[in-house]
Amino acid sequence: MLLRKTFSALLLSLSMPFAATAQEASPEVAVAPYAGPTVYQAEVVARYPHDKDAFTQGLLWHDGALFESTGQEGRSVVRKVDLSSGKTIGESAIPADQFGEGLALWEDALISLTWRDGVIHRWDADTLAHVSSRSDYPLDGWGLTSAEEGLIHSDGSDILRVLDPETYEVRRSVSVTLNARPLRRLNELEMIDGLVFANVWMTPFIVAIDPADGVVRKLIDLRAIVQTISPTDSDAVLNGIAWDAENKRLFVTGKLWPSLFEIRLVETNASVG
């Protein structure tokens, strides 16, 4: 199967060596063996315009609009975007010497990461006015999303960290695994129905991760959508996941993509070897 072959190769490129460990199951509880993630295809529901110059790093849906953070030094911004037209409604610039990364909503604030600058910014979600910054964050910033227990952060490794939303201190961390192997390059994040959806950087796949144990429960194959974009820039990869919880709409896009897609997930019988 093509999917099995493709993602097996991806696993080899992203995984670190690992050692299997024996675990004792409780005699009172029958635990079903993990058989790998459920595989989905992405069916396009609608296609919307997207700023082809936006180096999309973070994406979310809030208060009837998209909010997006973009990267690259001198071009990084946090912006509010109209879905139907793709036009920017409001925008605030990240300092020109910083490389913008992931974006999350916490209460009435937007929180944005920077890549290797050690800076986390806080913005007013209504006005996009700058509220505060922390300039000594010790980890790389890749993806960010919010959950009941705090902010969930990725740094390009296989580790997801739960951060205190006020101090950004690490509350706990978990290693993400796919078929018992650590899965790295976890990029833009979005919390959807209790699972952390993550772009796997430089691939046409999204994974859905159980934040309790780090196990990948779903794999979404977006190769067909990527092929419709036909990117010519090697950096124009799938990156950007937004969830409209009220209307149950899932949106995806990519860096430097001219389109944003509303998609529906269709379960398949495929498996990941």
mmCIF file with all atom_site columns, C-alpha atoms in Angstrom, residues 39-250:
data_model
loop_
_atom_site.group_PDB
_atom_site.id
_atom_site.type_symbol
_atom_site.label_atom_id
_atom_site.label_alt_id
_atom_site.label_comp_id
_atom_site.label_asym_id
_atom_site.label_entity_id
_atom_site.label_seq_id
_atom_site.pdbx_PDB_ins_code
_atom_site.Cartn_x
_atom_site.Cartn_y
_atom_site.Cartn_z
_atom_site.occupancy
_atom_site.B_iso_or_equiv
_atom_site.pdbx_formal_charge
_atom_site.auth_seq_id
_atom_site.auth_comp_id
_atom_site.auth_asym_id
_atom_site.auth_atom_id
_atom_site.pdbx_PDB_model_num
ATOM 1   C CA . VAL A 1 39  ? -6.137  6.785  8.803  1.00 0.00 ? 39  VAL A CA 1
ATOM 2   C CA . TYR A 1 40  ? -8.293  9.477  7.202  1.00 0.00 ? 40  TYR A CA 1
ATOM 3   C CA . GLN A 1 41  ? -8.453  11.147 3.826  1.00 0.00 ? 41  GLN A CA 1
ATOM 4   C CA . ALA A 1 42  ? -9.318  14.847 3.625  1.00 0.00 ? 42  ALA A CA 1
ATOM 5   C CA . GLU A 1 43  ? -12.374 15.695 1.536  1.00 0.00 ? 43  GLU A CA 1
ATOM 6   C CA . VAL A 1 44  ? -12.590 19.340 0.454  1.00 0.00 ? 44  VAL A CA 1
ATOM 7   C CA . VAL A 1 45  ? -15.821 21.028 1.549  1.00 0.00 ? 45  VAL A CA 1
ATOM 8   C CA . ALA A 1 46  ? -14.901 24.568 0.463  1.00 0.00 ? 46  ALA A CA 1
ATOM 9   C CA . ARG A 1 47  ? -11.897 26.487 -0.837 1.00 0.00 ? 47  ARG A CA 1
ATOM 10  C CA . TYR A 1 48  ? -11.141 30.070 0.200  1.00 0.00 ? 48  TYR A CA 1
ATOM 11  C CA . PRO A 1 49  ? -8.508  32.611 -0.850 1.00 0.00 ? 49  PRO A CA 1
ATOM 12  C CA . HIS A 1 50  ? -5.387  32.897 1.291  1.00 0.00 ? 50  HIS A CA 1
ATOM 13  C CA . ASP A 1 51  ? -2.536  35.408 1.207  1.00 0.00 ? 51  ASP A CA 1
ATOM 14  C CA . LYS A 1 52  ? 0.096   33.697 -0.963 1.00 0.00 ? 52  LYS A CA 1
ATOM 15  C CA . ASP A 1 53  ? 2.799   35.800 0.691  1.00 0.00 ? 53  ASP A CA 1
ATOM 16  C CA . ALA A 1 54  ? 1.866   34.664 4.212  1.00 0.00 ? 54  ALA A CA 1
ATOM 17  C CA . PHE A 1 55  ? 4.471   32.334 5.715  1.00 0.00 ? 55  PHE A CA 1
ATOM 18  C CA . THR A 1 56  ? 1.819   30.723 7.901  1.00 0.00 ? 56  THR A CA 1
ATOM 19  C CA . GLN A 1 57  ? 3.023   29.548 11.311 1.00 0.00 ? 57  GLN A CA 1
ATOM 20  C CA . GLY A 1 58  ? -0.067  29.610 13.508 1.00 0.00 ? 58  GLY A CA 1
ATOM 21  C CA . LEU A 1 59  ? -3.772  29.538 12.673 1.00 0.00 ? 59  LEU A CA 1
ATOM 22  C CA . LEU A 1 60  ? -6.952  29.537 14.759 1.00 0.00 ? 60  LEU A CA 1
ATOM 23  C CA . TRP A 1 61  ? -10.637 30.416 14.589 1.00 0.00 ? 61  TRP A CA 1
ATOM 24  C CA . HIS A 1 62  ? -12.117 32.899 17.049 1.00 0.00 ? 62  HIS A CA 1
ATOM 25  C CA . ASP A 1 63  ? -15.107 35.217 17.153 1.00 0.00 ? 63  ASP A CA 1
ATOM 26  C CA . GLY A 1 64  ? -16.135 34.578 13.544 1.00 0.00 ? 64  GLY A CA 1
ATOM 27  C CA . ALA A 1 65  ? -12.736 35.079 11.931 1.00 0.00 ? 65  ALA A CA 1
ATOM 28  C CA . LEU A 1 66  ? -9.366  33.475 11.356 1.00 0.00 ? 66  LEU A CA 1
ATOM 29  C CA . PHE A 1 67  ? -6.339  34.599 13.322 1.00 0.00 ? 67  PHE A CA 1
ATOM 30  C CA . GLU A 1 68  ? -2.932  33.903 11.809 1.00 0.00 ? 68  GLU A CA 1
ATOM 31  C CA . SER A 1 69  ? 0.688   34.361 12.813 1.00 0.00 ? 69  SER A CA 1
ATOM 32  C CA . THR A 1 70  ? 3.349   34.492 10.114 1.00 0.00 ? 70  THR A CA 1
ATOM 33  C CA . GLY A 1 71  ? 7.096   33.980 10.100 1.00 0.00 ? 71  GLY A CA 1
ATOM 34  C CA . GLN A 1 72  ? 10.343  35.216 8.565  1.00 0.00 ? 72  GLN A CA 1
ATOM 35  C CA . GLU A 1 73  ? 12.363  38.066 10.011 1.00 0.00 ? 73  GLU A CA 1
ATOM 36  C CA . GLY A 1 74  ? 11.069  41.478 9.019  1.00 0.00 ? 74  GLY A CA 1
ATOM 37  C CA . ARG A 1 75  ? 7.745   39.991 7.842  1.00 0.00 ? 75  ARG A CA 1
ATOM 38  C CA . SER A 1 76  ? 6.314   38.353 10.953 1.00 0.00 ? 76  SER A CA 1
ATOM 39  C CA . VAL A 1 77  ? 2.865   39.524 12.044 1.00 0.00 ? 77  VAL A CA 1
ATOM 40  C CA . VAL A 1 78  ? -0.213  38.536 14.014 1.00 0.00 ? 78  VAL A CA 1
ATOM 41  C CA . ARG A 1 79  ? -3.339  39.244 12.001 1.00 0.00 ? 79  ARG A CA 1
ATOM 42  C CA . LYS A 1 80  ? -7.120  38.839 11.853 1.00 0.00 ? 80  LYS A CA 1
ATOM 43  C CA . VAL A 1 81  ? -8.393  37.528 8.511  1.00 0.00 ? 81  VAL A CA 1
ATOM 44  C CA . ASP A 1 82  ? -11.809 37.441 6.860  1.00 0.00 ? 82  ASP A CA 1
ATOM 45  C CA . LEU A 1 83  ? -12.521 33.863 5.806  1.00 0.00 ? 83  LEU A CA 1
ATOM 46  C CA . SER A 1 84  ? -14.523 34.495 2.641  1.00 0.00 ? 84  SER A CA 1
ATOM 47  C CA . SER A 1 85  ? -12.169 37.044 1.074  1.00 0.00 ? 85  SER A CA 1
ATOM 48  C CA . GLY A 1 86  ? -8.842  36.168 2.669  1.00 0.00 ? 86  GLY A CA 1
ATOM 49  C CA . LYS A 1 87  ? -8.355  39.870 3.376  1.00 0.00 ? 87  LYS A CA 1
ATOM 50  C CA . THR A 1 88  ? -6.592  41.129 6.491  1.00 0.00 ? 88  THR A CA 1
ATOM 51  C CA . ILE A 1 89  ? -8.970  42.880 8.898  1.00 0.00 ? 89  ILE A CA 1
ATOM 52  C CA . GLY A 1 90  ? -6.327  43.911 11.425 1.00 0.00 ? 90  GLY A CA 1
ATOM 53  C CA . GLU A 1 91  ? -2.643  43.310 11.976 1.00 0.00 ? 91  GLU A CA 1
ATOM 54  C CA . SER A 1 92  ? 0.197   43.869 14.432 1.00 0.00 ? 92  SER A CA 1
ATOM 55  C CA . ALA A 1 93  ? 3.848   43.451 13.576 1.00 0.00 ? 93  ALA A CA 1
ATOM 56  C CA . ILE A 1 94  ? 6.206   41.236 15.528 1.00 0.00 ? 94  ILE A CA 1
ATOM 57  C CA . PRO A 1 95  ? 9.586   43.015 15.995 1.00 0.00 ? 95  PRO A CA 1
ATOM 58  C CA . ALA A 1 96  ? 11.557  42.888 12.748 1.00 0.00 ? 96  ALA A CA 1
ATOM 59  C CA . ASP A 1 97  ? 14.489  40.971 14.230 1.00 0.00 ? 97  ASP A CA 1
ATOM 60  C CA . GLN A 1 98  ? 12.219  38.120 15.357 1.00 0.00 ? 98  GLN A CA 1
ATOM 61  C CA . PHE A 1 99  ? 10.854  35.085 13.493 1.00 0.00 ? 99  PHE A CA 1
ATOM 62  C CA . GLY A 1 100 ? 7.188   34.545 14.334 1.00 0.00 ? 100 GLY A CA 1
ATOM 63  C CA . GLU A 1 101 ? 5.860   31.048 15.042 1.00 0.00 ? 101 GLU A CA 1
ATOM 64  C CA . GLY A 1 102 ? 2.801   29.398 16.627 1.00 0.00 ? 102 GLY A CA 1
ATOM 65  C CA . LEU A 1 103 ? -0.318  31.143 17.920 1.00 0.00 ? 103 LEU A CA 1
ATOM 66  C CA . ALA A 1 104 ? -2.902  30.258 20.585 1.00 0.00 ? 104 ALA A CA 1
ATOM 67  C CA . LEU A 1 105 ? -5.903  31.851 22.255 1.00 0.00 ? 105 LEU A CA 1
ATOM 68  C CA . TRP A 1 106 ? -6.091  32.002 26.047 1.00 0.00 ? 106 TRP A CA 1
ATOM 69  C CA . GLU A 1 107 ? -9.132  33.779 27.517 1.00 0.00 ? 107 GLU A CA 1
ATOM 70  C CA . ASP A 1 108 ? -9.041  37.289 25.997 1.00 0.00 ? 108 ASP A CA 1
ATOM 71  C CA . ALA A 1 109 ? -5.448  37.129 24.760 1.00 0.00 ? 109 ALA A CA 1
ATOM 72  C CA . LEU A 1 110 ? -3.590  35.794 21.766 1.00 0.00 ? 110 LEU A CA 1
ATOM 73  C CA . ILE A 1 111 ? -0.202  34.314 22.601 1.00 0.00 ? 111 ILE A CA 1
ATOM 74  C CA . SER A 1 112 ? 2.450   33.998 19.901 1.00 0.00 ? 112 SER A CA 1
ATOM 75  C CA . LEU A 1 113 ? 5.806   32.262 19.865 1.00 0.00 ? 113 LEU A CA 1
ATOM 76  C CA . THR A 1 114 ? 9.058   33.174 18.167 1.00 0.00 ? 114 THR A CA 1
ATOM 77  C CA . TRP A 1 115 ? 11.376  30.568 16.705 1.00 0.00 ? 115 TRP A CA 1
ATOM 78  C CA . ARG A 1 116 ? 14.827  30.957 18.269 1.00 0.00 ? 116 ARG A CA 1
ATOM 79  C CA . ASP A 1 117 ? 14.500  34.434 19.762 1.00 0.00 ? 117 ASP A CA 1
ATOM 80  C CA . GLY A 1 118 ? 13.388  33.318 23.231 1.00 0.00 ? 118 GLY A CA 1
ATOM 81  C CA . VAL A 1 119 ? 10.394  35.671 23.104 1.00 0.00 ? 119 VAL A CA 1
ATOM 82  C CA . ILE A 1 120 ? 6.712   34.983 23.750 1.00 0.00 ? 120 ILE A CA 1
ATOM 83  C CA . HIS A 1 121 ? 4.263   37.789 22.963 1.00 0.00 ? 121 HIS A CA 1
ATOM 84  C CA . ARG A 1 122 ? 0.802   38.454 24.320 1.00 0.00 ? 122 ARG A CA 1
ATOM 85  C CA . TRP A 1 123 ? -1.775  40.411 22.274 1.00 0.00 ? 123 TRP A CA 1
ATOM 86  C CA . ASP A 1 124 ? -5.283  41.664 22.960 1.00 0.00 ? 124 ASP A CA 1
ATOM 87  C CA . ALA A 1 125 ? -7.594  39.327 21.021 1.00 0.00 ? 125 ALA A CA 1
ATOM 88  C CA . ASP A 1 126 ? -10.046 42.122 20.190 1.00 0.00 ? 126 ASP A CA 1
ATOM 89  C CA . THR A 1 127 ? -7.656  44.867 19.100 1.00 0.00 ? 127 THR A CA 1
ATOM 90  C CA . LEU A 1 128 ? -4.397  42.960 18.434 1.00 0.00 ? 128 LEU A CA 1
ATOM 91  C CA . ALA A 1 129 ? -2.664  45.560 20.601 1.00 0.00 ? 129 ALA A CA 1
ATOM 92  C CA . HIS A 1 130 ? 0.563   44.334 22.193 1.00 0.00 ? 130 HIS A CA 1
ATOM 93  C CA . VAL A 1 131 ? 0.056   43.513 25.886 1.00 0.00 ? 131 VAL A CA 1
ATOM 94  C CA . SER A 1 132 ? 3.335   42.020 27.125 1.00 0.00 ? 132 SER A CA 1
ATOM 95  C CA . SER A 1 133 ? 6.364   39.911 26.218 1.00 0.00 ? 133 SER A CA 1
ATOM 96  C CA . ARG A 1 134 ? 8.644   37.442 27.909 1.00 0.00 ? 134 ARG A CA 1
ATOM 97  C CA . SER A 1 135 ? 12.135  37.584 26.440 1.00 0.00 ? 135 SER A CA 1
ATOM 98  C CA . ASP A 1 136 ? 13.980  34.732 28.178 1.00 0.00 ? 136 ASP A CA 1
ATOM 99  C CA . TYR A 1 137 ? 12.041  31.650 27.088 1.00 0.00 ? 137 TYR A CA 1
ATOM 100 C CA . PRO A 1 138 ? 14.616  28.816 26.931 1.00 0.00 ? 138 PRO A CA 1
ATOM 101 C CA . LEU A 1 139 ? 13.104  26.627 24.188 1.00 0.00 ? 139 LEU A CA 1
ATOM 102 C CA . ASP A 1 140 ? 12.568  26.917 20.444 1.00 0.00 ? 140 ASP A CA 1
ATOM 103 C CA . GLY A 1 141 ? 9.045   27.945 19.503 1.00 0.00 ? 141 GLY A CA 1
ATOM 104 C CA . TRP A 1 142 ? 7.212   25.954 16.828 1.00 0.00 ? 142 TRP A CA 1
ATOM 105 C CA . GLY A 1 143 ? 3.531   25.276 17.523 1.00 0.00 ? 143 GLY A CA 1
ATOM 106 C CA . LEU A 1 144 ? 1.124   26.411 20.239 1.00 0.00 ? 144 LEU A CA 1
ATOM 107 C CA . THR A 1 145 ? -2.481  25.642 21.181 1.00 0.00 ? 145 THR A CA 1
ATOM 108 C CA . SER A 1 146 ? -4.662  25.833 24.271 1.00 0.00 ? 146 SER A CA 1
ATOM 109 C CA . ALA A 1 147 ? -6.253  23.141 26.402 1.00 0.00 ? 147 ALA A CA 1
ATOM 110 C CA . GLU A 1 148 ? -8.040  23.091 29.742 1.00 0.00 ? 148 GLU A CA 1
ATOM 111 C CA . GLU A 1 149 ? -4.775  22.319 31.525 1.00 0.00 ? 149 GLU A CA 1
ATOM 112 C CA . GLY A 1 150 ? -2.833  25.151 29.873 1.00 0.00 ? 150 GLY A CA 1
ATOM 113 C CA . LEU A 1 151 ? -0.963  25.972 26.679 1.00 0.00 ? 151 LEU A CA 1
ATOM 114 C CA . ILE A 1 152 ? 0.492   23.094 24.665 1.00 0.00 ? 152 ILE A CA 1
ATOM 115 C CA . HIS A 1 153 ? 3.811   23.846 23.000 1.00 0.00 ? 153 HIS A CA 1
ATOM 116 C CA . SER A 1 154 ? 5.976   22.075 20.418 1.00 0.00 ? 154 SER A CA 1
ATOM 117 C CA . ASP A 1 155 ? 9.628   22.772 19.651 1.00 0.00 ? 155 ASP A CA 1
ATOM 118 C CA . GLY A 1 156 ? 10.291  20.540 16.632 1.00 0.00 ? 156 GLY A CA 1
ATOM 119 C CA . SER A 1 157 ? 11.178  17.517 18.723 1.00 0.00 ? 157 SER A CA 1
ATOM 120 C CA . ASP A 1 158 ? 8.916   14.631 19.727 1.00 0.00 ? 158 ASP A CA 1
ATOM 121 C CA . ILE A 1 159 ? 8.054   16.424 22.986 1.00 0.00 ? 159 ILE A CA 1
ATOM 122 C CA . LEU A 1 160 ? 4.851   18.322 23.718 1.00 0.00 ? 160 LEU A CA 1
ATOM 123 C CA . ARG A 1 161 ? 4.948   20.525 26.808 1.00 0.00 ? 161 ARG A CA 1
ATOM 124 C CA . VAL A 1 162 ? 2.040   21.917 28.806 1.00 0.00 ? 162 VAL A CA 1
ATOM 125 C CA . LEU A 1 163 ? 2.818   25.492 29.854 1.00 0.00 ? 163 LEU A CA 1
ATOM 126 C CA . ASP A 1 164 ? 1.306   27.677 32.523 1.00 0.00 ? 164 ASP A CA 1
ATOM 127 C CA . PRO A 1 165 ? -0.597  30.278 30.449 1.00 0.00 ? 165 PRO A CA 1
ATOM 128 C CA . GLU A 1 166 ? 0.535   33.152 32.672 1.00 0.00 ? 166 GLU A CA 1
ATOM 129 C CA . THR A 1 167 ? 4.171   32.326 33.513 1.00 0.00 ? 167 THR A CA 1
ATOM 130 C CA . TYR A 1 168 ? 4.935   29.943 30.595 1.00 0.00 ? 168 TYR A CA 1
ATOM 131 C CA . GLU A 1 169 ? 6.617   27.557 33.033 1.00 0.00 ? 169 GLU A CA 1
ATOM 132 C CA . VAL A 1 170 ? 6.460   23.874 32.045 1.00 0.00 ? 170 VAL A CA 1
ATOM 133 C CA . ARG A 1 171 ? 3.806   21.961 33.981 1.00 0.00 ? 171 ARG A CA 1
ATOM 134 C CA . ARG A 1 172 ? 4.430   18.599 32.328 1.00 0.00 ? 172 ARG A CA 1
ATOM 135 C CA . SER A 1 173 ? 5.730   17.068 29.127 1.00 0.00 ? 173 SER A CA 1
ATOM 136 C CA . VAL A 1 174 ? 4.970   14.000 27.034 1.00 0.00 ? 174 VAL A CA 1
ATOM 137 C CA . SER A 1 175 ? 6.790   12.234 24.202 1.00 0.00 ? 175 SER A CA 1
ATOM 138 C CA . VAL A 1 176 ? 4.727   11.754 21.036 1.00 0.00 ? 176 VAL A CA 1
ATOM 139 C CA . THR A 1 177 ? 4.888   8.293  19.507 1.00 0.00 ? 177 THR A CA 1
ATOM 140 C CA . LEU A 1 178 ? 3.594   6.705  16.321 1.00 0.00 ? 178 LEU A CA 1
ATOM 141 C CA . ASN A 1 179 ? 3.666   2.921  16.327 1.00 0.00 ? 179 ASN A CA 1
ATOM 142 C CA . ALA A 1 180 ? 5.908   3.071  19.426 1.00 0.00 ? 180 ALA A CA 1
ATOM 143 C CA . ARG A 1 181 ? 8.480   5.334  17.761 1.00 0.00 ? 181 ARG A CA 1
ATOM 144 C CA . PRO A 1 182 ? 9.064   8.967  18.723 1.00 0.00 ? 182 PRO A CA 1
ATOM 145 C CA . LEU A 1 183 ? 7.597   11.328 16.124 1.00 0.00 ? 183 LEU A CA 1
ATOM 146 C CA . ARG A 1 184 ? 9.525   14.555 15.612 1.00 0.00 ? 184 ARG A CA 1
ATOM 147 C CA . ARG A 1 185 ? 8.964   17.777 13.617 1.00 0.00 ? 185 ARG A CA 1
ATOM 148 C CA . LEU A 1 186 ? 5.627   18.491 15.279 1.00 0.00 ? 186 LEU A CA 1
ATOM 149 C CA . ASN A 1 187 ? 4.763   21.961 14.072 1.00 0.00 ? 187 ASN A CA 1
ATOM 150 C CA . GLU A 1 188 ? 1.501   23.963 14.085 1.00 0.00 ? 188 GLU A CA 1
ATOM 151 C CA . LEU A 1 189 ? -0.941  22.681 16.712 1.00 0.00 ? 189 LEU A CA 1
ATOM 152 C CA . GLU A 1 190 ? -4.712  22.783 17.230 1.00 0.00 ? 190 GLU A CA 1
ATOM 153 C CA . MET A 1 191 ? -6.778  21.197 19.999 1.00 0.00 ? 191 MET A CA 1
ATOM 154 C CA . ILE A 1 192 ? -9.858  19.435 18.578 1.00 0.00 ? 192 ILE A CA 1
ATOM 155 C CA . ASP A 1 193 ? -12.234 17.343 20.689 1.00 0.00 ? 193 ASP A CA 1
ATOM 156 C CA . GLY A 1 194 ? -9.565  16.372 23.199 1.00 0.00 ? 194 GLY A CA 1
ATOM 157 C CA . LEU A 1 195 ? -6.803  15.540 20.699 1.00 0.00 ? 195 LEU A CA 1
ATOM 158 C CA . VAL A 1 196 ? -3.880  17.720 19.661 1.00 0.00 ? 196 VAL A CA 1
ATOM 159 C CA . PHE A 1 197 ? -3.765  17.959 15.865 1.00 0.00 ? 197 PHE A CA 1
ATOM 160 C CA . ALA A 1 198 ? -0.262  18.677 14.580 1.00 0.00 ? 198 ALA A CA 1
ATOM 161 C CA . ASN A 1 199 ? 1.281   19.321 11.208 1.00 0.00 ? 199 ASN A CA 1
ATOM 162 C CA . VAL A 1 200 ? 4.326   17.118 10.682 1.00 0.00 ? 200 VAL A CA 1
ATOM 163 C CA . TRP A 1 201 ? 6.706   19.634 9.138  1.00 0.00 ? 201 TRP A CA 1
ATOM 164 C CA . MET A 1 202 ? 7.762   19.061 5.521  1.00 0.00 ? 202 MET A CA 1
ATOM 165 C CA . THR A 1 203 ? 5.142   16.330 5.043  1.00 0.00 ? 203 THR A CA 1
ATOM 166 C CA . PRO A 1 204 ? 1.558   16.265 3.693  1.00 0.00 ? 204 PRO A CA 1
ATOM 167 C CA . PHE A 1 205 ? 0.296   14.638 6.908  1.00 0.00 ? 205 PHE A CA 1
ATOM 168 C CA . ILE A 1 206 ? -1.456  15.795 10.067 1.00 0.00 ? 206 ILE A CA 1
ATOM 169 C CA . VAL A 1 207 ? -1.475  13.638 13.183 1.00 0.00 ? 207 VAL A CA 1
ATOM 170 C CA . ALA A 1 208 ? -3.936  13.724 16.069 1.00 0.00 ? 208 ALA A CA 1
ATOM 171 C CA . ILE A 1 209 ? -2.264  13.070 19.408 1.00 0.00 ? 209 ILE A CA 1
ATOM 172 C CA . ASP A 1 210 ? -3.683  12.003 22.758 1.00 0.00 ? 210 ASP A CA 1
ATOM 173 C CA . PRO A 1 211 ? -2.166  14.602 25.105 1.00 0.00 ? 211 PRO A CA 1
ATOM 174 C CA . ALA A 1 212 ? -2.389  12.227 28.074 1.00 0.00 ? 212 ALA A CA 1
ATOM 175 C CA . ASP A 1 213 ? 0.068   9.647  26.742 1.00 0.00 ? 213 ASP A CA 1
ATOM 176 C CA . GLY A 1 214 ? 1.432   11.155 23.507 1.00 0.00 ? 214 GLY A CA 1
ATOM 177 C CA . VAL A 1 215 ? 0.125   8.343  21.306 1.00 0.00 ? 215 VAL A CA 1
ATOM 178 C CA . VAL A 1 216 ? -0.908  9.266  17.750 1.00 0.00 ? 216 VAL A CA 1
ATOM 179 C CA . ARG A 1 217 ? -4.554  8.198  17.404 1.00 0.00 ? 217 ARG A CA 1
ATOM 180 C CA . LYS A 1 218 ? -5.303  9.570  13.922 1.00 0.00 ? 218 LYS A CA 1
ATOM 181 C CA . LEU A 1 219 ? -3.322  10.182 10.753 1.00 0.00 ? 219 LEU A CA 1
ATOM 182 C CA . ILE A 1 220 ? -4.774  12.511 8.104  1.00 0.00 ? 220 ILE A CA 1
ATOM 183 C CA . ASP A 1 221 ? -3.492  12.180 4.562  1.00 0.00 ? 221 ASP A CA 1
ATOM 184 C CA . LEU A 1 222 ? -3.591  15.519 2.713  1.00 0.00 ? 222 LEU A CA 1
ATOM 185 C CA . ARG A 1 223 ? -1.452  14.593 -0.295 1.00 0.00 ? 223 ARG A CA 1
ATOM 186 C CA . ALA A 1 224 ? -4.332  15.170 -2.717 1.00 0.00 ? 224 ALA A CA 1
ATOM 187 C CA . ILE A 1 225 ? -4.823  18.715 -1.416 1.00 0.00 ? 225 ILE A CA 1
ATOM 188 C CA . VAL A 1 226 ? -1.114  19.493 -1.522 1.00 0.00 ? 226 VAL A CA 1
ATOM 189 C CA . GLN A 1 227 ? -1.020  18.347 -5.147 1.00 0.00 ? 227 GLN A CA 1
ATOM 190 C CA . THR A 1 228 ? -3.720  20.878 -6.075 1.00 0.00 ? 228 THR A CA 1
ATOM 191 C CA . ILE A 1 229 ? -1.456  23.659 -4.806 1.00 0.00 ? 229 ILE A CA 1
ATOM 192 C CA . SER A 1 230 ? 1.582   22.399 -6.777 1.00 0.00 ? 230 SER A CA 1
ATOM 193 C CA . PRO A 1 231 ? 4.033   24.439 -4.683 1.00 0.00 ? 231 PRO A CA 1
ATOM 194 C CA . THR A 1 232 ? 7.197   25.542 -6.425 1.00 0.00 ? 232 THR A CA 1
ATOM 195 C CA . ASP A 1 233 ? 8.880   26.891 -3.278 1.00 0.00 ? 233 ASP A CA 1
ATOM 196 C CA . SER A 1 234 ? 10.361  24.162 -1.069 1.00 0.00 ? 234 SER A CA 1
ATOM 197 C CA . ASP A 1 235 ? 9.169   26.083 2.002  1.00 0.00 ? 235 ASP A CA 1
ATOM 198 C CA . ALA A 1 236 ? 5.544   26.155 0.789  1.00 0.00 ? 236 ALA A CA 1
ATOM 199 C CA . VAL A 1 237 ? 4.520   23.178 2.891  1.00 0.00 ? 237 VAL A CA 1
ATOM 200 C CA . LEU A 1 238 ? 1.289   22.211 4.597  1.00 0.00 ? 238 LEU A CA 1
ATOM 201 C CA . ASN A 1 239 ? 1.079   24.216 7.835  1.00 0.00 ? 239 ASN A CA 1
ATOM 202 C CA . GLY A 1 240 ? -1.972  25.681 9.492  1.00 0.00 ? 240 GLY A CA 1
ATOM 203 C CA . ILE A 1 241 ? -4.923  24.041 11.273 1.00 0.00 ? 241 ILE A CA 1
ATOM 204 C CA . ALA A 1 242 ? -7.973  25.909 12.594 1.00 0.00 ? 242 ALA A CA 1
ATOM 205 C CA . TRP A 1 243 ? -11.103 24.488 14.224 1.00 0.00 ? 243 TRP A CA 1
ATOM 206 C CA . ASP A 1 244 ? -14.458 26.275 14.366 1.00 0.00 ? 244 ASP A CA 1
ATOM 207 C CA . ALA A 1 245 ? -15.868 24.376 17.344 1.00 0.00 ? 245 ALA A CA 1
ATOM 208 C CA . GLU A 1 246 ? -19.317 25.971 17.187 1.00 0.00 ? 246 GLU A CA 1
ATOM 209 C CA . ASN A 1 247 ? -19.944 24.965 13.577 1.00 0.00 ? 247 ASN A CA 1
ATOM 210 C CA . LYS A 1 248 ? -17.671 21.890 13.527 1.00 0.00 ? 248 LYS A CA 1
ATOM 211 C CA . ARG A 1 249 ? -15.570 23.199 10.640 1.00 0.00 ? 249 ARG A CA 1
ATOM 212 C CA . LEU A 1 250 ? -11.950 22.207 10.105 1.00 0.00 ? 250 LEU A CA 1
#
